[in-house]
Amino acid sequence: MTDEPLLRVSALSKFYGSRVGCENVTFDLWPGEVLAVVGESGSGKTTLLNCLSTRLLPSSGTASYRMRDGQRRELYRMSEAERRFLMRTDWGFVHQNPADGLRMTVSAGANVGERLMAVGDRHYGRIRATAVDWLSRVEIDDDRIDDEPRAFSGGMRQRLQIARNLVTGPRLVFMDEPTGGLDVSVQARLLDLLRGLVTDLGLAAIVVTHDLAVARLLSQRMMVMKDGRVVESGLTDRVLDDPRAPYTQLLVSSILQV
Amino acid sequence: MATPLVVSDVAKSFTMHLRDGVTLPVVKGVSFSIRAGECAVLGGPSGAGKSSILKMLYGNYAVDEGQIIVQHGGGLIDLASASPRTVLSVRRHTIGYVSQFLRTVPRVSALDVVAEPLVERGEDRETARAKARALLAQLNLPEKLWALPPATFSGGEQQRVNIARGFITEHPILLLDEPTASLDARNRDVVVELIDAKKTAGVALLGIFHDLDVRDAVADRVIDVTAFAAGKIAA
Ligand SMILES: Nc1ncnc2c1ncn2[C@@H]1O[C@H](COP(=O)(O)OP(=O)(O)OP(=O)(O)O)[C@@H](O)[C@H]1O
Ligand SMILES: Nc1ncnc2c1ncn2[C@@H]1O[C@H](COP(=O)(O)OP(=O)(O)OP(=O)(O)O)[C@@H](O)[C@H]1O
Ligand SMILES: [Mg+2]
Ligand SMILES: [Mg+2]
């Protein structure tokens, strides 16, 4: 563990005209930490995630990121090209809908291989071998490597999206409802897989979810959002077992057991 | 002798916002310390706040007032005001906790559930599994269960997995919340042996035991939690 946060976020706000997306969000994320962001629909989770991953620019506030060479860079002062480079090499983004994160008309193998080529690998044999390895890590049989994701089930597509994102060895992964839209048994398997990968690779991750059980399983820390603001944050088990804010108590009481 | 845990003037209440914001005071003025090599026991009737105290010491419940001073990483930290990241580090290296019930994780085998805290501390997986096997054998968990996820185990089987998981590391402080509640006599005796071994190794233990035989066998001292009742005027 280093003593420098990987990501340092300060007073981040995003307004859509007069509507609040997220407001005054501040936190630090260290290497290897998984932070869950929970809250009801419209509370600003996706807005926050998109600002952090620079897919969206905030209205105000700052975020700095510690690059691989140890230097801190202000995310919103980087050039477009620098940000794209970060997204391709050091970050992953897992969308709720795999179709948003995959290329549906190229093969599964190419979906994974493409990311490797984007970071400069040109050796076909090695790319294919790495792709096969990653497909097996996400439990996709190697005889499916030449199939297009269009032919995959929802759970398989999501696992493929995860492989595509992790193959380049990112240090930070953003996930927006990674298990949303899947049925319960498929969700459990995916969660288990994610949990294993995150621990084995020592990834830092920010996971948006409305499912407190997912937050409990995947994250060490949690932020609860309401109306664009963070109403409570802390260790995940502390927030869930001893919720302090009225809204968190409501959230925790409205589910059976987490 | 070393005193790795000092609790002073800790208070805890719960405010129930869904019930018109009523406040339930639980404990206040909680003060005690635990020395290395001793096992202290929290005593008092149901609802007195024993588990709540243990949970505050593990960072699982927030602390309203007071300090929880822990020897951690060559220095002293106040767990009551520590950042989440510090609490995580304390859990990894300094304070272990055996909860009353095992929280199961889908698809992870009993053996790996037990080995995990060691792996998190940087032990290699095979060494960790070897230690896990030895502990599960000592706790008489049938070998055919080791490769299965504990979700479908009986209460006593799950509890033995939980105990093995708590005892596998060499944390200098260990918290135990009724670890023997669902065990038969033979396995209760094993837990008493495990606790004795921890004491010999210089671990500071704090536990809750409803079973009087077990309590008499392990307790060096009983801390009466009713003395910290939040309704009462402090002495
Ligand atoms: N492009 C946009 N233009 C205008 N308003 C937007 C836009 N995107 C989001 N909003 C608004 O910002 C607020 C936060 O939306 P956001 O998508 O971040 O919520 P969320 O917490 O991710 O919700 P959900 O759980 O439903 O995905 C909402 O009120 C939403 O209507
Ligand atoms: N998360 C919580 N939210 C609200 N109230 C709580 C919470 N946890 C405990 N309490 C309340 O605090 C009081 C003390 O509970 P605690 O579990 O600490 O008692 P205990 O001494 O361990 O009892 P037992 O011997 O029955 O286990 C009880 O009134 C309980 O209902
Ligand atoms: Mg959203
Ligand atoms: Mg109790």
Coordinates of C-alpha atoms and ligand atoms in Angstrom, one line a residue:
Chain A
M1 CA 0.0 0.0 0.0
T2 CA 1.3 3.4 -0.9
D3 CA 0.6 6.5 1.1
E4 CA -0.7 8.4 -1.9
P5 CA -4.3 8.1 -3.1
L6 CA -4.7 6.9 -6.6
L7 CA -7.6 9.3 -7.2
R8 CA -8.3 12.5 -5.2
V9 CA -11.7 14.1 -5.8
S10 CA -12.6 17.5 -4.4
A11 CA -15.9 19.3 -4.4
L12 CA -17.0 17.9 -7.7
S13 CA -20.3 19.1 -9.1
K14 CA -22.2 18.6 -12.4
F15 CA -25.2 20.6 -13.3
Y16 CA -27.4 20.0 -16.3
G17 CA -28.7 23.5 -16.8
S18 CA -30.5 24.2 -13.5
R19 CA -30.8 20.5 -12.7
V20 CA -28.4 18.9 -10.3
G21 CA -26.5 15.9 -11.5
C22 CA -24.1 15.6 -8.6
E23 CA -23.0 18.2 -6.1
N24 CA -19.9 18.8 -4.0
V25 CA -18.6 15.2 -4.0
T26 CA -15.2 14.8 -2.2
F27 CA -13.3 11.6 -1.6
D28 CA -9.9 9.8 -2.0
L29 CA -9.5 6.3 -3.4
W30 CA -6.3 4.3 -2.7
P31 CA -4.8 1.5 -4.8
G32 CA -6.6 -1.8 -4.3
E33 CA -9.7 -0.2 -2.8
V34 CA -13.2 -0.9 -4.1
L35 CA -15.7 1.9 -3.5
A36 CA -19.4 1.3 -3.9
V37 CA -21.7 4.2 -4.8
V38 CA -25.3 3.5 -3.9
G39 CA -28.5 5.5 -4.0
E40 CA -31.9 5.6 -5.6
S41 CA -32.6 6.2 -9.3
G42 CA -31.7 9.8 -10.3
S43 CA -29.4 10.4 -7.3
G44 CA -26.4 11.2 -9.5
K45 CA -24.4 7.9 -9.5
T46 CA -23.9 7.7 -13.2
T47 CA -23.2 11.4 -13.5
L48 CA -20.5 11.1 -10.9
L49 CA -19.0 8.0 -12.5
N50 CA -19.0 9.7 -15.9
C51 CA -17.3 12.8 -14.5
L52 CA -14.6 10.7 -12.8
S53 CA -13.9 8.7 -15.9
T54 CA -13.8 12.0 -17.9
R55 CA -16.6 10.9 -20.2
L56 CA -18.3 14.0 -18.9
L57 CA -16.7 17.2 -17.8
P58 CA -17.9 18.6 -14.4
S59 CA -19.3 22.1 -13.9
S60 CA -16.8 22.6 -11.0
G61 CA -14.4 20.8 -8.8
T62 CA -11.2 18.9 -9.3
A63 CA -9.9 15.4 -9.6
S64 CA -6.3 14.3 -9.7
Y65 CA -4.9 10.9 -10.6
R66 CA -1.6 9.4 -9.8
M67 CA 0.0 8.1 -13.0
R68 CA 2.1 5.0 -13.3
D69 CA 5.2 7.1 -13.0
G70 CA 4.0 8.4 -9.7
Q71 CA 3.1 11.9 -11.0
R72 CA -0.2 13.5 -10.0
R73 CA -2.2 14.9 -12.9
E74 CA -5.3 17.0 -12.9
L75 CA -7.8 15.1 -14.9
Y76 CA -9.8 18.0 -16.2
R77 CA -6.7 19.8 -17.3
M78 CA -5.4 17.0 -19.5
S79 CA -5.7 17.2 -23.2
E80 CA -8.3 15.1 -24.9
A81 CA -5.6 12.8 -26.3
E82 CA -4.0 12.3 -22.9
R83 CA -7.4 11.4 -21.4
R84 CA -8.1 8.9 -24.2
F85 CA -4.7 7.3 -23.6
L86 CA -5.5 6.9 -19.9
M87 CA -8.8 5.3 -20.7
R88 CA -7.2 2.9 -23.0
T89 CA -4.3 1.9 -20.9
D90 CA -4.8 2.5 -17.2
W91 CA -8.6 2.4 -16.8
G92 CA -11.5 0.2 -17.6
F93 CA -15.1 1.0 -17.9
V94 CA -17.7 -1.7 -17.5
H95 CA -21.2 -0.6 -18.7
Q96 CA -24.4 -1.9 -17.4
N97 CA -25.4 -2.7 -21.0
P98 CA -22.6 -4.8 -22.5
A99 CA -23.6 -3.6 -26.0
D100 CA -22.3 -0.1 -24.9
G101 CA -18.9 -1.6 -24.0
L102 CA -18.4 -4.2 -26.7
R103 CA -18.2 -4.2 -30.5
M104 CA -21.0 -6.5 -31.3
T105 CA -20.0 -7.2 -34.9
V106 CA -16.5 -8.5 -34.3
S107 CA -15.5 -11.8 -32.6
A108 CA -15.1 -12.3 -28.9
G109 CA -11.4 -12.8 -29.4
A110 CA -11.1 -9.6 -31.4
N111 CA -13.0 -7.7 -28.7
V112 CA -10.3 -8.6 -26.2
G113 CA -7.4 -8.5 -28.6
E114 CA -8.3 -5.0 -29.8
R115 CA -7.6 -3.5 -26.4
L116 CA -4.2 -5.1 -26.5
M117 CA -3.4 -3.7 -29.9
A118 CA -4.5 -0.3 -28.6
V119 CA -1.8 -0.4 -26.1
G120 CA 0.7 -1.3 -28.8
D121 CA 0.9 -5.0 -28.9
R122 CA 1.4 -6.2 -32.5
H123 CA 2.3 -9.8 -32.1
Y124 CA -0.7 -11.8 -33.4
G125 CA 0.1 -15.1 -31.7
R126 CA 0.6 -13.5 -28.4
I127 CA -2.5 -11.4 -28.7
R128 CA -4.6 -14.5 -29.5
A129 CA -3.0 -16.5 -26.6
T130 CA -3.8 -13.7 -24.1
A131 CA -7.3 -13.4 -25.4
V132 CA -7.9 -17.2 -25.0
D133 CA -6.4 -16.9 -21.5
W134 CA -8.7 -14.0 -20.6
L135 CA -11.8 -15.7 -22.0
S136 CA -11.1 -18.7 -19.8
R137 CA -10.6 -16.5 -16.8
V138 CA -14.1 -15.1 -17.3
E139 CA -15.4 -18.7 -18.0
I140 CA -16.0 -18.5 -21.7
D141 CA -15.0 -21.7 -23.5
D142 CA -12.3 -21.3 -26.1
D143 CA -14.4 -22.7 -28.9
R144 CA -16.5 -19.5 -28.6
I145 CA -13.5 -17.2 -29.4
D146 CA -14.5 -16.6 -33.0
D147 CA -18.2 -16.0 -32.3
E148 CA -19.6 -12.5 -32.2
P149 CA -21.0 -11.3 -28.9
R150 CA -24.4 -11.0 -30.6
A151 CA -24.6 -14.7 -30.3
F152 CA -23.9 -14.6 -26.5
S153 CA -26.3 -14.6 -23.6
G154 CA -26.5 -11.5 -21.4
G155 CA -24.3 -13.0 -18.7
M156 CA -21.6 -14.1 -21.3
R157 CA -21.6 -10.7 -22.9
Q158 CA -21.0 -9.1 -19.5
R159 CA -18.2 -11.5 -18.8
L160 CA -16.7 -10.7 -22.2
Q161 CA -16.9 -7.0 -21.4
I162 CA -15.1 -7.6 -18.2
A163 CA -12.3 -9.5 -20.0
R164 CA -12.0 -6.7 -22.6
N165 CA -11.6 -4.2 -19.8
L166 CA -9.1 -6.1 -17.6
V167 CA -6.9 -7.5 -20.3
T168 CA -4.6 -4.5 -20.4
G169 CA -4.0 -4.6 -16.6
P170 CA -5.8 -1.4 -15.7
R171 CA -5.2 0.1 -12.2
L172 CA -8.7 1.6 -11.9
V173 CA -12.0 0.2 -13.2
F174 CA -15.3 2.1 -13.3
M175 CA -18.4 -0.1 -13.3
D176 CA -22.0 1.1 -13.7
E177 CA -24.4 -1.5 -12.4
P178 CA -22.2 -4.4 -13.7
T179 CA -24.8 -7.0 -12.6
G180 CA -27.9 -5.0 -13.5
G181 CA -30.2 -6.5 -16.1
L182 CA -29.1 -10.1 -15.4
D183 CA -31.1 -12.7 -13.7
V184 CA -30.3 -13.6 -10.2
S185 CA -28.3 -16.9 -10.7
V186 CA -26.3 -15.3 -13.5
Q187 CA -25.7 -12.3 -11.2
A188 CA -24.3 -14.4 -8.4
R189 CA -21.8 -16.1 -10.8
L190 CA -20.7 -12.8 -12.2
L191 CA -20.3 -11.2 -8.8
D192 CA -18.2 -14.1 -7.6
L193 CA -16.0 -13.8 -10.7
L194 CA -15.6 -10.0 -10.2
R195 CA -14.8 -10.4 -6.6
G196 CA -12.1 -12.9 -7.4
L197 CA -10.6 -10.8 -10.2
V198 CA -10.6 -7.6 -8.2
T199 CA -8.8 -9.3 -5.3
D200 CA -6.3 -11.2 -7.4
L201 CA -5.3 -8.2 -9.5
G202 CA -5.4 -5.7 -6.6
L203 CA -7.6 -3.4 -8.7
A204 CA -9.1 -0.2 -7.5
A205 CA -12.6 0.1 -8.6
I206 CA -15.6 2.4 -8.3
V207 CA -18.8 0.4 -8.6
V208 CA -22.2 2.0 -9.0
T209 CA -25.0 -0.2 -7.9
H210 CA -28.5 0.1 -6.4
D211 CA -28.0 -3.4 -4.9
L212 CA -26.7 -3.3 -1.4
A213 CA -25.8 -7.0 -1.4
V214 CA -23.5 -6.3 -4.4
A215 CA -22.0 -3.5 -2.5
R216 CA -21.5 -5.7 0.6
L217 CA -19.8 -8.4 -1.5
L218 CA -17.5 -6.3 -3.7
S219 CA -16.6 -3.2 -1.8
Q220 CA -14.7 -2.1 1.3
R221 CA -16.0 1.4 1.3
M222 CA -19.3 2.9 0.4
M223 CA -20.9 6.3 -0.5
V224 CA -24.6 6.8 -0.3
M225 CA -26.1 9.4 -2.6
K226 CA -29.4 11.3 -2.6
D227 CA -30.4 14.2 -4.8
G228 CA -26.9 14.5 -6.2
R229 CA -25.2 14.7 -2.8
V230 CA -23.3 12.2 -0.6
V231 CA -25.4 11.7 2.5
E232 CA -23.2 9.1 4.2
S233 CA -19.9 7.4 3.6
G234 CA -17.6 5.0 5.4
L235 CA -16.7 1.4 5.6
T236 CA -19.2 -0.7 3.8
D237 CA -20.1 -2.9 6.7
R238 CA -20.3 0.1 9.1
V239 CA -22.7 1.9 6.8
L240 CA -24.9 -1.2 6.3
D241 CA -24.9 -2.4 9.9
D242 CA -25.0 1.0 11.7
P243 CA -26.6 3.4 9.2
R244 CA -26.7 7.0 10.5
A245 CA -28.3 9.2 7.9
P246 CA -32.1 9.0 7.7
Y247 CA -31.9 8.1 4.0
T248 CA -29.4 5.3 4.6
Q249 CA -31.7 3.9 7.3
L250 CA -34.5 3.9 4.8
L251 CA -32.4 2.2 2.2
V252 CA -31.2 -0.5 4.5
S253 CA -34.6 -1.2 6.1
S254 CA -36.2 -1.6 2.7
I255 CA -34.3 -4.7 1.8
L256 CA -34.6 -8.1 3.6
Q257 CA -31.0 -8.9 4.6
V258 CA -27.7 -7.9 3.2
Chain B
M1 CA 2.9 -6.4 30.5
A2 CA 1.8 -4.9 27.2
T3 CA -1.7 -3.4 26.9
P4 CA -2.6 -3.4 23.2
L5 CA -6.2 -2.2 23.7
V6 CA -7.4 0.7 25.9
V7 CA -11.1 1.8 25.8
S8 CA -12.0 5.1 27.5
D9 CA -15.3 6.8 28.0
V10 CA -16.9 5.3 25.0
A11 CA -20.6 6.0 24.4
K12 CA -23.1 4.6 21.9
S13 CA -26.7 5.3 21.1
F14 CA -28.8 4.6 18.1
T15 CA -31.1 7.2 16.5
M16 CA -33.9 5.7 14.7
H17 CA -35.0 8.2 12.0
L18 CA -37.7 5.9 10.7
R19 CA -39.3 6.0 14.1
D20 CA -39.7 9.7 14.6
G21 CA -36.0 10.0 15.4
V22 CA -36.2 8.3 18.8
T23 CA -32.8 7.8 20.4
L24 CA -31.9 4.5 22.0
P25 CA -29.0 5.0 24.4
V26 CA -27.0 1.7 24.8
V27 CA -23.8 2.3 26.7
K28 CA -21.8 5.2 28.0
G29 CA -18.6 5.7 30.0
V30 CA -17.3 2.4 28.7
S31 CA -13.7 2.1 30.0
F32 CA -11.4 -0.9 30.3
S33 CA -8.2 -2.2 28.9
I34 CA -7.0 -5.6 27.8
R35 CA -3.5 -6.9 28.4
A36 CA -1.5 -9.2 26.1
G37 CA -2.1 -12.9 27.1
E38 CA -5.3 -12.4 29.0
C39 CA -8.9 -13.2 28.1
A40 CA -11.5 -10.8 29.4
V41 CA -15.2 -11.5 29.1
L42 CA -18.0 -9.0 28.7
G43 CA -20.9 -10.0 31.0
G44 CA -24.4 -8.7 31.4
P45 CA -28.0 -9.6 30.4
S46 CA -29.3 -9.7 26.8
G47 CA -29.5 -6.2 25.4
A48 CA -27.0 -4.8 27.8
G49 CA -24.8 -3.8 24.8
K50 CA -22.1 -6.5 24.8
S51 CA -22.1 -7.1 21.1
S52 CA -22.4 -3.4 20.4
I53 CA -19.1 -2.8 22.3
L54 CA -17.4 -5.6 20.4
K55 CA -18.6 -4.1 17.1
M56 CA -17.3 -0.7 18.0
L57 CA -13.9 -2.2 18.7
Y58 CA -13.9 -3.7 15.2
G59 CA -15.1 -0.5 13.5
N60 CA -18.3 -2.1 12.5
Y61 CA -20.4 0.3 14.6
A62 CA -19.7 4.0 14.8
V63 CA -18.6 5.4 18.1
D64 CA -20.4 8.5 19.5
E65 CA -17.9 9.5 22.1
G66 CA -14.7 8.4 23.7
Q67 CA -11.5 6.7 22.5
I68 CA -10.4 3.2 21.5
I69 CA -6.7 3.2 21.6
V70 CA -5.0 0.3 19.7
Q71 CA -1.4 -0.6 19.3
H72 CA -1.1 -0.8 15.6
G73 CA 1.9 -0.9 13.3
G74 CA 4.4 0.3 15.9
G75 CA 2.3 3.2 17.1
L76 CA -1.0 4.0 18.7
I77 CA -4.2 4.9 16.9
D78 CA -7.7 5.9 18.0
L79 CA -10.0 3.5 16.3
A80 CA -13.0 5.6 17.3
S81 CA -12.0 8.4 15.0
A82 CA -9.9 6.5 12.4
S83 CA -10.4 6.7 8.7
P84 CA -12.0 3.7 6.9
R85 CA -8.6 3.0 5.4
T86 CA -7.0 2.8 8.8
V87 CA -9.7 0.6 10.2
L88 CA -9.2 -1.8 7.2
S89 CA -5.5 -1.9 8.0
V90 CA -6.2 -2.6 11.7
R91 CA -8.5 -5.4 10.7
R92 CA -5.9 -6.9 8.4
H93 CA -3.0 -6.8 10.9
T94 CA -4.1 -6.1 14.4
I95 CA -7.7 -7.0 15.4
G96 CA -9.4 -10.3 14.5
Y97 CA -13.1 -10.9 15.1
V98 CA -15.2 -14.0 15.2
S99 CA -18.8 -12.9 14.7
Q100 CA -21.8 -14.8 16.0
F101 CA -22.7 -16.0 12.5
L102 CA -20.7 -16.7 9.4
R103 CA -21.5 -14.4 6.5
T104 CA -21.3 -16.7 3.5
V105 CA -20.0 -15.7 0.1
P106 CA -21.4 -17.6 -2.9
R107 CA -19.2 -20.2 -4.5
V108 CA -16.2 -19.9 -2.2
S109 CA -15.2 -23.2 -0.5
A110 CA -15.0 -23.6 3.3
L111 CA -11.3 -24.1 3.0
D112 CA -10.8 -20.8 1.1
V113 CA -13.1 -18.9 3.5
V114 CA -10.8 -20.0 6.3
A115 CA -7.6 -19.3 4.4
E116 CA -8.6 -15.9 3.1
P117 CA -7.5 -13.7 6.0
L118 CA -4.0 -15.2 5.7
V119 CA -3.9 -14.7 2.0
E120 CA -4.9 -11.1 2.6
R121 CA -1.9 -10.7 4.9
G122 CA 0.3 -11.8 2.1
E123 CA 0.7 -15.5 2.9
D124 CA 0.9 -17.7 -0.1
R125 CA -2.3 -19.6 -0.9
E126 CA -1.0 -23.1 -0.4
T127 CA 0.6 -22.4 2.9
A128 CA -2.6 -20.7 4.0
R129 CA -4.7 -23.7 2.9
A130 CA -2.5 -26.1 4.8
K131 CA -3.1 -24.1 8.0
A132 CA -6.8 -24.0 7.2
R133 CA -6.9 -27.8 6.8
A134 CA -5.2 -28.3 10.1
L135 CA -7.7 -26.0 11.9
L136 CA -10.7 -27.5 10.3
A137 CA -9.5 -31.0 11.2
Q138 CA -8.9 -29.8 14.8
L139 CA -12.5 -28.5 14.9
N140 CA -13.8 -31.9 13.6
L141 CA -15.3 -30.5 10.4
P142 CA -15.8 -33.5 8.2
E143 CA -13.3 -33.4 5.4
K144 CA -15.9 -34.0 2.7
L145 CA -17.2 -30.5 3.5
W146 CA -14.0 -28.6 3.0
A147 CA -14.3 -28.1 -0.7
L148 CA -18.0 -26.9 -0.5
P149 CA -19.2 -23.4 0.0
P150 CA -20.6 -23.1 3.6
A151 CA -24.0 -21.6 2.6
T152 CA -25.7 -25.0 3.0
F153 CA -23.9 -26.1 6.2
S154 CA -25.6 -26.6 9.5
G155 CA -25.4 -23.8 12.1
G156 CA -22.6 -25.6 14.1
E157 CA -20.7 -26.4 10.9
Q158 CA -20.8 -22.8 9.7
Q159 CA -19.7 -21.6 13.2
R160 CA -16.7 -23.9 13.1
V161 CA -15.7 -22.5 9.7
N162 CA -16.1 -19.0 11.2
I163 CA -14.0 -19.9 14.2
A164 CA -11.2 -21.4 12.1
R165 CA -11.3 -18.2 10.0
G166 CA -10.9 -16.0 13.1
F167 CA -8.2 -18.1 14.7
I168 CA -6.0 -18.8 11.6
T169 CA -4.1 -15.4 11.8
E170 CA -1.8 -14.1 14.4
H171 CA -3.6 -10.9 15.2
P172 CA -2.5 -9.5 18.6
I173 CA -6.1 -8.7 19.5
L174 CA -9.0 -11.1 19.1
L175 CA -12.7 -10.4 19.6
L176 CA -15.1 -13.3 20.1
D177 CA -18.9 -12.9 20.0
E178 CA -20.4 -16.2 21.3
P179 CA -18.2 -18.4 19.3
T180 CA -19.4 -21.5 21.0
A181 CA -23.2 -20.8 20.9
S182 CA -24.1 -23.5 18.4
L183 CA -21.4 -26.1 19.2
D184 CA -21.6 -29.5 20.9
A185 CA -19.5 -30.2 24.0
R186 CA -16.6 -31.8 22.1
N187 CA -16.2 -28.8 19.9
R188 CA -16.6 -26.4 22.7
D189 CA -13.6 -28.0 24.3
V190 CA -11.6 -27.5 21.1
V191 CA -12.5 -23.8 21.2
V192 CA -11.3 -23.6 24.8
E193 CA -8.0 -25.2 23.8
L194 CA -7.7 -22.7 20.9
I195 CA -8.3 -19.8 23.2
D196 CA -5.7 -21.1 25.7
A197 CA -3.2 -21.4 22.9
K198 CA -3.8 -17.8 21.9
K199 CA -3.3 -16.6 25.5
T200 CA 0.0 -18.5 25.7
A201 CA 1.0 -16.8 22.4
G202 CA 0.4 -13.4 24.1
V203 CA -2.8 -12.5 22.3
A204 CA -5.2 -10.1 24.1
L205 CA -8.7 -11.6 23.9
L206 CA -12.1 -10.1 24.6
G207 CA -15.1 -12.3 24.3
I208 CA -18.8 -12.9 25.0
F209 CA -19.8 -16.3 26.2
H210 CA -23.2 -17.3 27.4
D211 CA -22.1 -20.8 28.1
L212 CA -20.9 -20.7 31.8
D213 CA -18.6 -23.7 31.5
V214 CA -16.7 -22.2 28.6
R215 CA -16.7 -18.8 30.3
D216 CA -15.2 -20.3 33.5
A217 CA -12.7 -22.2 31.5
V218 CA -11.3 -19.2 29.6
A219 CA -12.1 -16.0 31.5
D220 CA -9.3 -14.3 33.5
R221 CA -11.7 -11.5 34.3
V222 CA -15.3 -10.4 33.7
I223 CA -16.2 -6.9 32.7
D224 CA -19.8 -6.2 33.8
V225 CA -21.4 -4.2 31.0
T226 CA -24.4 -3.1 33.2
A227 CA -21.9 -0.7 34.9
F228 CA -21.9 1.1 31.5
A229 CA -25.7 1.3 31.1
A230 CA -26.5 4.5 29.4
G231 CA -29.6 5.2 31.4
K232 CA -27.6 5.1 34.7
I233 CA -25.8 8.0 36.3
A234 CA -22.1 7.4 36.1
A235 CA -20.6 6.3 39.4
Ligands
LIG1 N1 -27.8 14.4 -20.0 C1 -28.7 14.9 -19.1 N2 -29.4 16.0 -19.2 C2 -30.2 16.5 -18.2 N3 -30.3 15.9 -17.1 C3 -29.7 14.8 -16.9 C4 -28.8 14.2 -17.8 N4 -28.2 13.1 -17.3 C5 -28.8 12.9 -16.1 N5 -29.6 13.9 -15.8 C6 -30.3 14.1 -14.5 O1 -29.4 14.2 -13.5 C7 -29.8 13.5 -12.3 C8 -28.9 12.3 -12.0 O2 -28.9 11.3 -13.0 P1 -28.0 10.1 -13.0 O3 -28.1 9.4 -14.3 O4 -26.6 10.4 -12.6 O5 -28.7 9.2 -11.9 P2 -28.4 7.7 -11.4 O6 -28.2 7.8 -9.9 O7 -27.3 7.1 -12.2 O8 -29.8 7.0 -11.6 P3 -30.1 5.5 -12.1 O9 -30.0 4.6 -10.8 O10 -31.6 5.6 -12.5 O11 -29.2 5.1 -13.2 C9 -31.2 13.0 -12.7 O12 -32.1 13.9 -12.2 C10 -31.2 13.0 -14.2 O13 -32.5 13.2 -14.7
LIG2 N1 -27.7 -1.8 14.4 C1 -28.5 -1.5 15.4 N2 -29.5 -0.6 15.2 C2 -30.4 -0.3 16.2 N3 -30.3 -0.8 17.5 C3 -29.3 -1.7 17.7 C4 -28.4 -2.1 16.7 N4 -27.6 -3.0 17.3 C5 -28.0 -3.2 18.6 N5 -29.0 -2.4 18.8 C6 -29.7 -2.3 20.1 O1 -28.7 -2.0 21.1 C7 -29.0 -2.7 22.3 C8 -27.8 -3.6 22.7 O2 -27.7 -4.7 21.8 P1 -26.5 -5.7 21.8 O3 -26.7 -6.6 20.6 O4 -25.2 -4.9 21.9 O5 -26.8 -6.5 23.1 P2 -26.1 -7.8 23.8 O6 -25.7 -7.4 25.1 O7 -25.1 -8.3 22.8 O8 -27.3 -8.8 23.8 P3 -27.4 -10.4 23.6 O9 -26.8 -11.0 24.8 O10 -28.9 -10.6 23.4 O11 -26.6 -10.7 22.3 C9 -30.3 -3.5 22.0 O12 -31.4 -2.8 22.5 C10 -30.4 -3.6 20.5 O13 -31.7 -3.7 20.1
MG3 MG -27.3 5.4 -13.5
MG4 MG -24.9 -10.0 21.6

